[in-house]
PDB file of C-alpha atoms in Angstrom:
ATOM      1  CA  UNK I 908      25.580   9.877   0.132  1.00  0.00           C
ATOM      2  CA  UNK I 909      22.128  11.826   0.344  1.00  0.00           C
ATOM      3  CA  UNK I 910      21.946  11.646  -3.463  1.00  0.00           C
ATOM      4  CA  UNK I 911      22.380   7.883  -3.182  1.00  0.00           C
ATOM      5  CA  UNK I 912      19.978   7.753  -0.525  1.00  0.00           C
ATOM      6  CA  UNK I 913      17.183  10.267  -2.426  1.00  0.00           C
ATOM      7  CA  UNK I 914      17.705   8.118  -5.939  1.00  0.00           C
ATOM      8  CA  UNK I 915      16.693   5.195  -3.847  1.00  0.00           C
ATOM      9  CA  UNK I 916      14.346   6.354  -2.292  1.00  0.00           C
ATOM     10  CA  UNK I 917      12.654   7.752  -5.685  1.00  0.00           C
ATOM     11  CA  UNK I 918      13.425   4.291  -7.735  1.00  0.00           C
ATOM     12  CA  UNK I 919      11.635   2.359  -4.755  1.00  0.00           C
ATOM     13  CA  UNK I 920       9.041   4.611  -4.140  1.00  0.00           C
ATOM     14  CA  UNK I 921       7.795   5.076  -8.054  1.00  0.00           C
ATOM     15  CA  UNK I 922       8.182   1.416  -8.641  1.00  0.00           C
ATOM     16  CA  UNK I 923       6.152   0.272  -5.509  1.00  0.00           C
ATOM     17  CA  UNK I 924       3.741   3.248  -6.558  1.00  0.00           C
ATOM     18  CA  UNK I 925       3.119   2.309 -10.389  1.00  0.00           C
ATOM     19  CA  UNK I 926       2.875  -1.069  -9.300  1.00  0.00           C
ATOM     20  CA  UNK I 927       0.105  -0.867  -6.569  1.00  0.00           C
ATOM     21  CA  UNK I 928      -1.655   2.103  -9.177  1.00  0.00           C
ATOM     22  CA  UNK I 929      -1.647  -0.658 -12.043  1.00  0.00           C
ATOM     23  CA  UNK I 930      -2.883  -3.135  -9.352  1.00  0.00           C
ATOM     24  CA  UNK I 931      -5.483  -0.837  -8.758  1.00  0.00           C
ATOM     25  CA  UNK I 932      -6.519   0.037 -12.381  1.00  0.00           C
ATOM     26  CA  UNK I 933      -7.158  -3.728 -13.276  1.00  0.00           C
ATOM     27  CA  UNK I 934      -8.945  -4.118 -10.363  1.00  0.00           C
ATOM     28  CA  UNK I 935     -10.614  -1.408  -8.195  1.00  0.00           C
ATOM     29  CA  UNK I 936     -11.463  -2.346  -5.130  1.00  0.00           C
ATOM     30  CA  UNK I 937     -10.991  -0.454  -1.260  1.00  0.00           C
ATOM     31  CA  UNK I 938      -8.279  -2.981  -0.210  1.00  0.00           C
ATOM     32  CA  UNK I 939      -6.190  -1.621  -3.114  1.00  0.00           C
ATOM     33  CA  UNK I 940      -6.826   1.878  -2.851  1.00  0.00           C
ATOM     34  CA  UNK I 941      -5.524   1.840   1.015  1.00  0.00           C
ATOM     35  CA  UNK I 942      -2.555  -0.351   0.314  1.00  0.00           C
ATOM     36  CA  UNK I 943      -1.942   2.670  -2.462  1.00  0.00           C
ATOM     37  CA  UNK I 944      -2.243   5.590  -0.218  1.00  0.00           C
ATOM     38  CA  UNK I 945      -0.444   3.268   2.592  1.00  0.00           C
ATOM     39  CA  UNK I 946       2.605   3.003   0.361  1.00  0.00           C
ATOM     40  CA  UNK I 947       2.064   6.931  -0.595  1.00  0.00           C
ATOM     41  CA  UNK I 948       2.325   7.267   2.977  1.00  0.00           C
ATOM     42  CA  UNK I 949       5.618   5.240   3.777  1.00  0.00           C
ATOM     43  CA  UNK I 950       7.197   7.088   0.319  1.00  0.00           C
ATOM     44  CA  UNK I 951       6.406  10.774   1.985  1.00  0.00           C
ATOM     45  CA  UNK I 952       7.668   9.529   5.691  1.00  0.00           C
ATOM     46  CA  UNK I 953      10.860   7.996   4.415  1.00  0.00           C
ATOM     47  CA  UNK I 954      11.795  11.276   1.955  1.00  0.00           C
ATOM     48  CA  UNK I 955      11.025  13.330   5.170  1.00  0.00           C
ATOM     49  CA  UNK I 956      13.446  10.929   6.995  1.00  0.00           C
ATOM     50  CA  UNK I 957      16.378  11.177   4.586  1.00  0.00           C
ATOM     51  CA  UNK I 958      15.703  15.066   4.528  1.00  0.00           C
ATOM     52  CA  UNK I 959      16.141  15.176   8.070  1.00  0.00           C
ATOM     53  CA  UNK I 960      18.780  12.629   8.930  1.00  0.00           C
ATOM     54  CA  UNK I 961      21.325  14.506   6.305  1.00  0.00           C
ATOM     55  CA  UNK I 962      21.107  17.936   8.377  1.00  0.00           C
ATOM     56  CA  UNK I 963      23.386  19.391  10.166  1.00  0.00           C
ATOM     57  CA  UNK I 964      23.254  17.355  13.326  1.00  0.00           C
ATOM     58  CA  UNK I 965      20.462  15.671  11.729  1.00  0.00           C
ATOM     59  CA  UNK I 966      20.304  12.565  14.543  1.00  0.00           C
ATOM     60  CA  UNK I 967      21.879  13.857  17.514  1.00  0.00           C
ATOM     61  CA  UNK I 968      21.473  17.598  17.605  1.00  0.00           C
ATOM     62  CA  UNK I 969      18.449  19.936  19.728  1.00  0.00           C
ATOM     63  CA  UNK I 970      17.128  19.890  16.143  1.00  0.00           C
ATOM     64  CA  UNK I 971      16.735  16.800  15.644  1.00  0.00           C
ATOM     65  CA  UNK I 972      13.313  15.331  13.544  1.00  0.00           C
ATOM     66  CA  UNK I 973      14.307  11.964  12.680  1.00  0.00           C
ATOM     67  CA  UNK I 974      12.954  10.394  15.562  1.00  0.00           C
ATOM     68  CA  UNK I 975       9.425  11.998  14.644  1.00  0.00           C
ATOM     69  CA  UNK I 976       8.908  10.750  11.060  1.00  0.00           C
ATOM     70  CA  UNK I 977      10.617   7.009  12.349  1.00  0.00           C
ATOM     71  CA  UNK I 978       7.358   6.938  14.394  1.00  0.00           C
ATOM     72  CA  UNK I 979       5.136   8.331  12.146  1.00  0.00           C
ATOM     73  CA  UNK I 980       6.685   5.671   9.724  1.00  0.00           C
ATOM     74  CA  UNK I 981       6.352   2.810  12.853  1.00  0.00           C
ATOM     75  CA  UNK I 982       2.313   4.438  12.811  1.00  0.00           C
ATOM     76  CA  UNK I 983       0.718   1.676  10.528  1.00  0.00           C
ATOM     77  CA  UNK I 984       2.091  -1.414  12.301  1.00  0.00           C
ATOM     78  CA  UNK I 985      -0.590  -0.252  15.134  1.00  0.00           C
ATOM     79  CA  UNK I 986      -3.747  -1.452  12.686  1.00  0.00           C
ATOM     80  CA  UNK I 987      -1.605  -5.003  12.379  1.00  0.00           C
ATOM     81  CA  UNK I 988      -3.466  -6.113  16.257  1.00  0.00           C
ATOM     82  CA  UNK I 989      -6.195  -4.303  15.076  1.00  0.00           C
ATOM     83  CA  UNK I 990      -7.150  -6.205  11.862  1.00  0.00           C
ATOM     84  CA  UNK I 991      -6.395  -9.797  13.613  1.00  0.00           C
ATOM     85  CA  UNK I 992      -9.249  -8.543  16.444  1.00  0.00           C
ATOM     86  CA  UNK I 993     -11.265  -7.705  13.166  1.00  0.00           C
ATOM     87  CA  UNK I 994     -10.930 -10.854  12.262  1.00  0.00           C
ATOM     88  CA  UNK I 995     -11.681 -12.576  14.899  1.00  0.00           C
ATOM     89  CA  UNK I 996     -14.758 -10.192  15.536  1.00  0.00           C
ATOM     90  CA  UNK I 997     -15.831 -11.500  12.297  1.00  0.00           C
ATOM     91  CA  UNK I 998     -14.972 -15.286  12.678  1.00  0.00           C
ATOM     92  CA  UNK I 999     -16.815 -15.375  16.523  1.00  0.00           C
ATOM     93  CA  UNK I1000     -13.899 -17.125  17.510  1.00  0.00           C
ATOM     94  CA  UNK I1001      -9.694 -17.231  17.812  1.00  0.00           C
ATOM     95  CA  UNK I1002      -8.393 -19.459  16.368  1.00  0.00           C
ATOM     96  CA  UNK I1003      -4.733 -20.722  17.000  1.00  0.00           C
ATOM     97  CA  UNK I1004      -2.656 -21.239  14.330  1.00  0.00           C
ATOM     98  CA  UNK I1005       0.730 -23.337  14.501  1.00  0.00           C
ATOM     99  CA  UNK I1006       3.203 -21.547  12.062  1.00  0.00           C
ATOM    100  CA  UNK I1007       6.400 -22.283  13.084  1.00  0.00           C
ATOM    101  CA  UNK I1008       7.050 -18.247  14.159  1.00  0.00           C
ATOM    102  CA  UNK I1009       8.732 -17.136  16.923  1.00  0.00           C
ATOM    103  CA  UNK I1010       8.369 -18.218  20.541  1.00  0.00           C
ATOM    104  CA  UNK I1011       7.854 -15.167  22.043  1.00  0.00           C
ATOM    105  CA  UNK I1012       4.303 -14.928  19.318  1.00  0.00           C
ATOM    106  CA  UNK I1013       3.702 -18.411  19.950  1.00  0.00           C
ATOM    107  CA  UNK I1014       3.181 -17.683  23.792  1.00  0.00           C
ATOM    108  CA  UNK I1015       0.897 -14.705  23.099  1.00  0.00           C
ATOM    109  CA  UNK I1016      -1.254 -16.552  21.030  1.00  0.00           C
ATOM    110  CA  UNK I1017      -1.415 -19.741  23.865  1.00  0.00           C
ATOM    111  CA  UNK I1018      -1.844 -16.572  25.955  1.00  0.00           C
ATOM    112  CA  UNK I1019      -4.621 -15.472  23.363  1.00  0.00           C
ATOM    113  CA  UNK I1020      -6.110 -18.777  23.182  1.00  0.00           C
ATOM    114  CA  UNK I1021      -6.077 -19.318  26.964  1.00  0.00           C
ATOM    115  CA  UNK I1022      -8.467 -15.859  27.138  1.00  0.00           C
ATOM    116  CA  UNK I1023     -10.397 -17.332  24.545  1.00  0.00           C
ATOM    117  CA  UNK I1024     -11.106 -20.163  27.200  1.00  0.00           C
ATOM    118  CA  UNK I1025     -12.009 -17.904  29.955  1.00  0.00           C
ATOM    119  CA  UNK I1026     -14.432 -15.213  28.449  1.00  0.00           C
ATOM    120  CA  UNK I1027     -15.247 -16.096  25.761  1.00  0.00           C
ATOM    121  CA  UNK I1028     -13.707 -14.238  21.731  1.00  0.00           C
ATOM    122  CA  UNK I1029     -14.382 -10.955  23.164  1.00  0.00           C
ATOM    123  CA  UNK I1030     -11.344 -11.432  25.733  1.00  0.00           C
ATOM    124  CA  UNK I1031      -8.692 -11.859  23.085  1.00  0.00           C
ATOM    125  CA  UNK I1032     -10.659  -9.385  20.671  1.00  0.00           C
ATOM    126  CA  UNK I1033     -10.254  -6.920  23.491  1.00  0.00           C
ATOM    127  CA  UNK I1034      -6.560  -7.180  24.126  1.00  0.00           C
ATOM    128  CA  UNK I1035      -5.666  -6.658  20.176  1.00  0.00           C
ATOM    129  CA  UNK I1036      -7.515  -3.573  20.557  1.00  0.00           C
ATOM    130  CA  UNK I1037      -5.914  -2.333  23.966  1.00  0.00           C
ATOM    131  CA  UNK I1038      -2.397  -3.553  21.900  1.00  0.00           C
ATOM    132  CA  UNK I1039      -3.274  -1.652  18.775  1.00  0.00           C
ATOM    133  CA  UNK I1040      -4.485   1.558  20.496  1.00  0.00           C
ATOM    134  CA  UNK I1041      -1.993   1.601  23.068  1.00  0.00           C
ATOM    135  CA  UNK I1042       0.943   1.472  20.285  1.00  0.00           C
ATOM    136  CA  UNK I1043      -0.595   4.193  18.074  1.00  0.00           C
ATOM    137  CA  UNK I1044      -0.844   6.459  21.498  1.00  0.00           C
ATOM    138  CA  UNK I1045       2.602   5.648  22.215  1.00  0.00           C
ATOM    139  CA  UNK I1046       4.066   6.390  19.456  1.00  0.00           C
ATOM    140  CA  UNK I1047       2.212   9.104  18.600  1.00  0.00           C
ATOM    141  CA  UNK I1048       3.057  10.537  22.287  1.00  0.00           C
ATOM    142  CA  UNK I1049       7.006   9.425  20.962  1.00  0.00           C
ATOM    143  CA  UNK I1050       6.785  11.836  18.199  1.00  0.00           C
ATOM    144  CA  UNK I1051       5.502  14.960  19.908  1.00  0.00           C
ATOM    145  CA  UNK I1052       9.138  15.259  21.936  1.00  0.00           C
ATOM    146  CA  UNK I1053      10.573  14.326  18.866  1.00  0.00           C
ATOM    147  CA  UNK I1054      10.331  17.904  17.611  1.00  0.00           C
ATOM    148  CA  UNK I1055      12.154  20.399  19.732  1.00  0.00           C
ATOM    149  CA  UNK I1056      11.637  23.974  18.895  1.00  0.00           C
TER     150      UNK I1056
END
């Protein structure tokens, strides 16, 4: 089963690899180049995974250092509240968009917009921030008691 897992694993990961390098050969830019080292990233995290998941008590055991590189692969969906308070840093304004998602999103961004009202784009530009940072810290904190030595 881990050879099944590791071929995987290396068809996904040189595919997804070639394909963002020959993205970024045609046309260099820094958007490319991240998205490259970001997939880089995920490829090393989820070989580290399946290394540790197939040991001896892999999951469950005092040993255990799955649980560190599942947060270390969670890590990058911190800059996701991050770029949107980018964005609206750069637009001077939030703007709510109605795209059918789910409800629980659509009441943060009524919550989002309803800041907006209040003080101004810096309110919900301040809570993406607070979200993003506070997700990286906790997961981050998550990982350190992942590893038990």
């Amino acid at each position: 089963m881990k050879r099944f897992f590791v071929l995987l694993w290396a068809l996904l990961s040189l595919t997804l690899t070639g394909a963002a390098g020959y993205e970024l050969w045609l046309d260099p830019s820094w958007g490319k180049v991240f998205a490259a080292l970001l997939i880089a990233y995920c490829s090393v995290c989820f070989f580290q995974l399946i290394r540790a998941a197939f040991r001896p008590w892999g999951l469950l055991g005092p040993r255990r250092r799955s649980g560190f590189w599942v947060c270390l692969l969670l890590l990058p969906l911190s800059l996701w509240p991050l770029r949107s308070a980018y964005e609206i840093w750069q637009a001077g304004v939030y703007r709510l968009r109605d795209d059918g998602e789910v409800t629980s999103l659509v009441i943060v961004r009524q919550l989002l917009a309803w800041l907006q009202e209040l003080v101004g784009y810096l309110g919900p530009t301040l809570v993406l921030v607070a979200a993003g940072v506070g997700m990286a810290l906790l997961l981050l904190r998550l990982s350190r008691g992942q590893v038990v030595r």
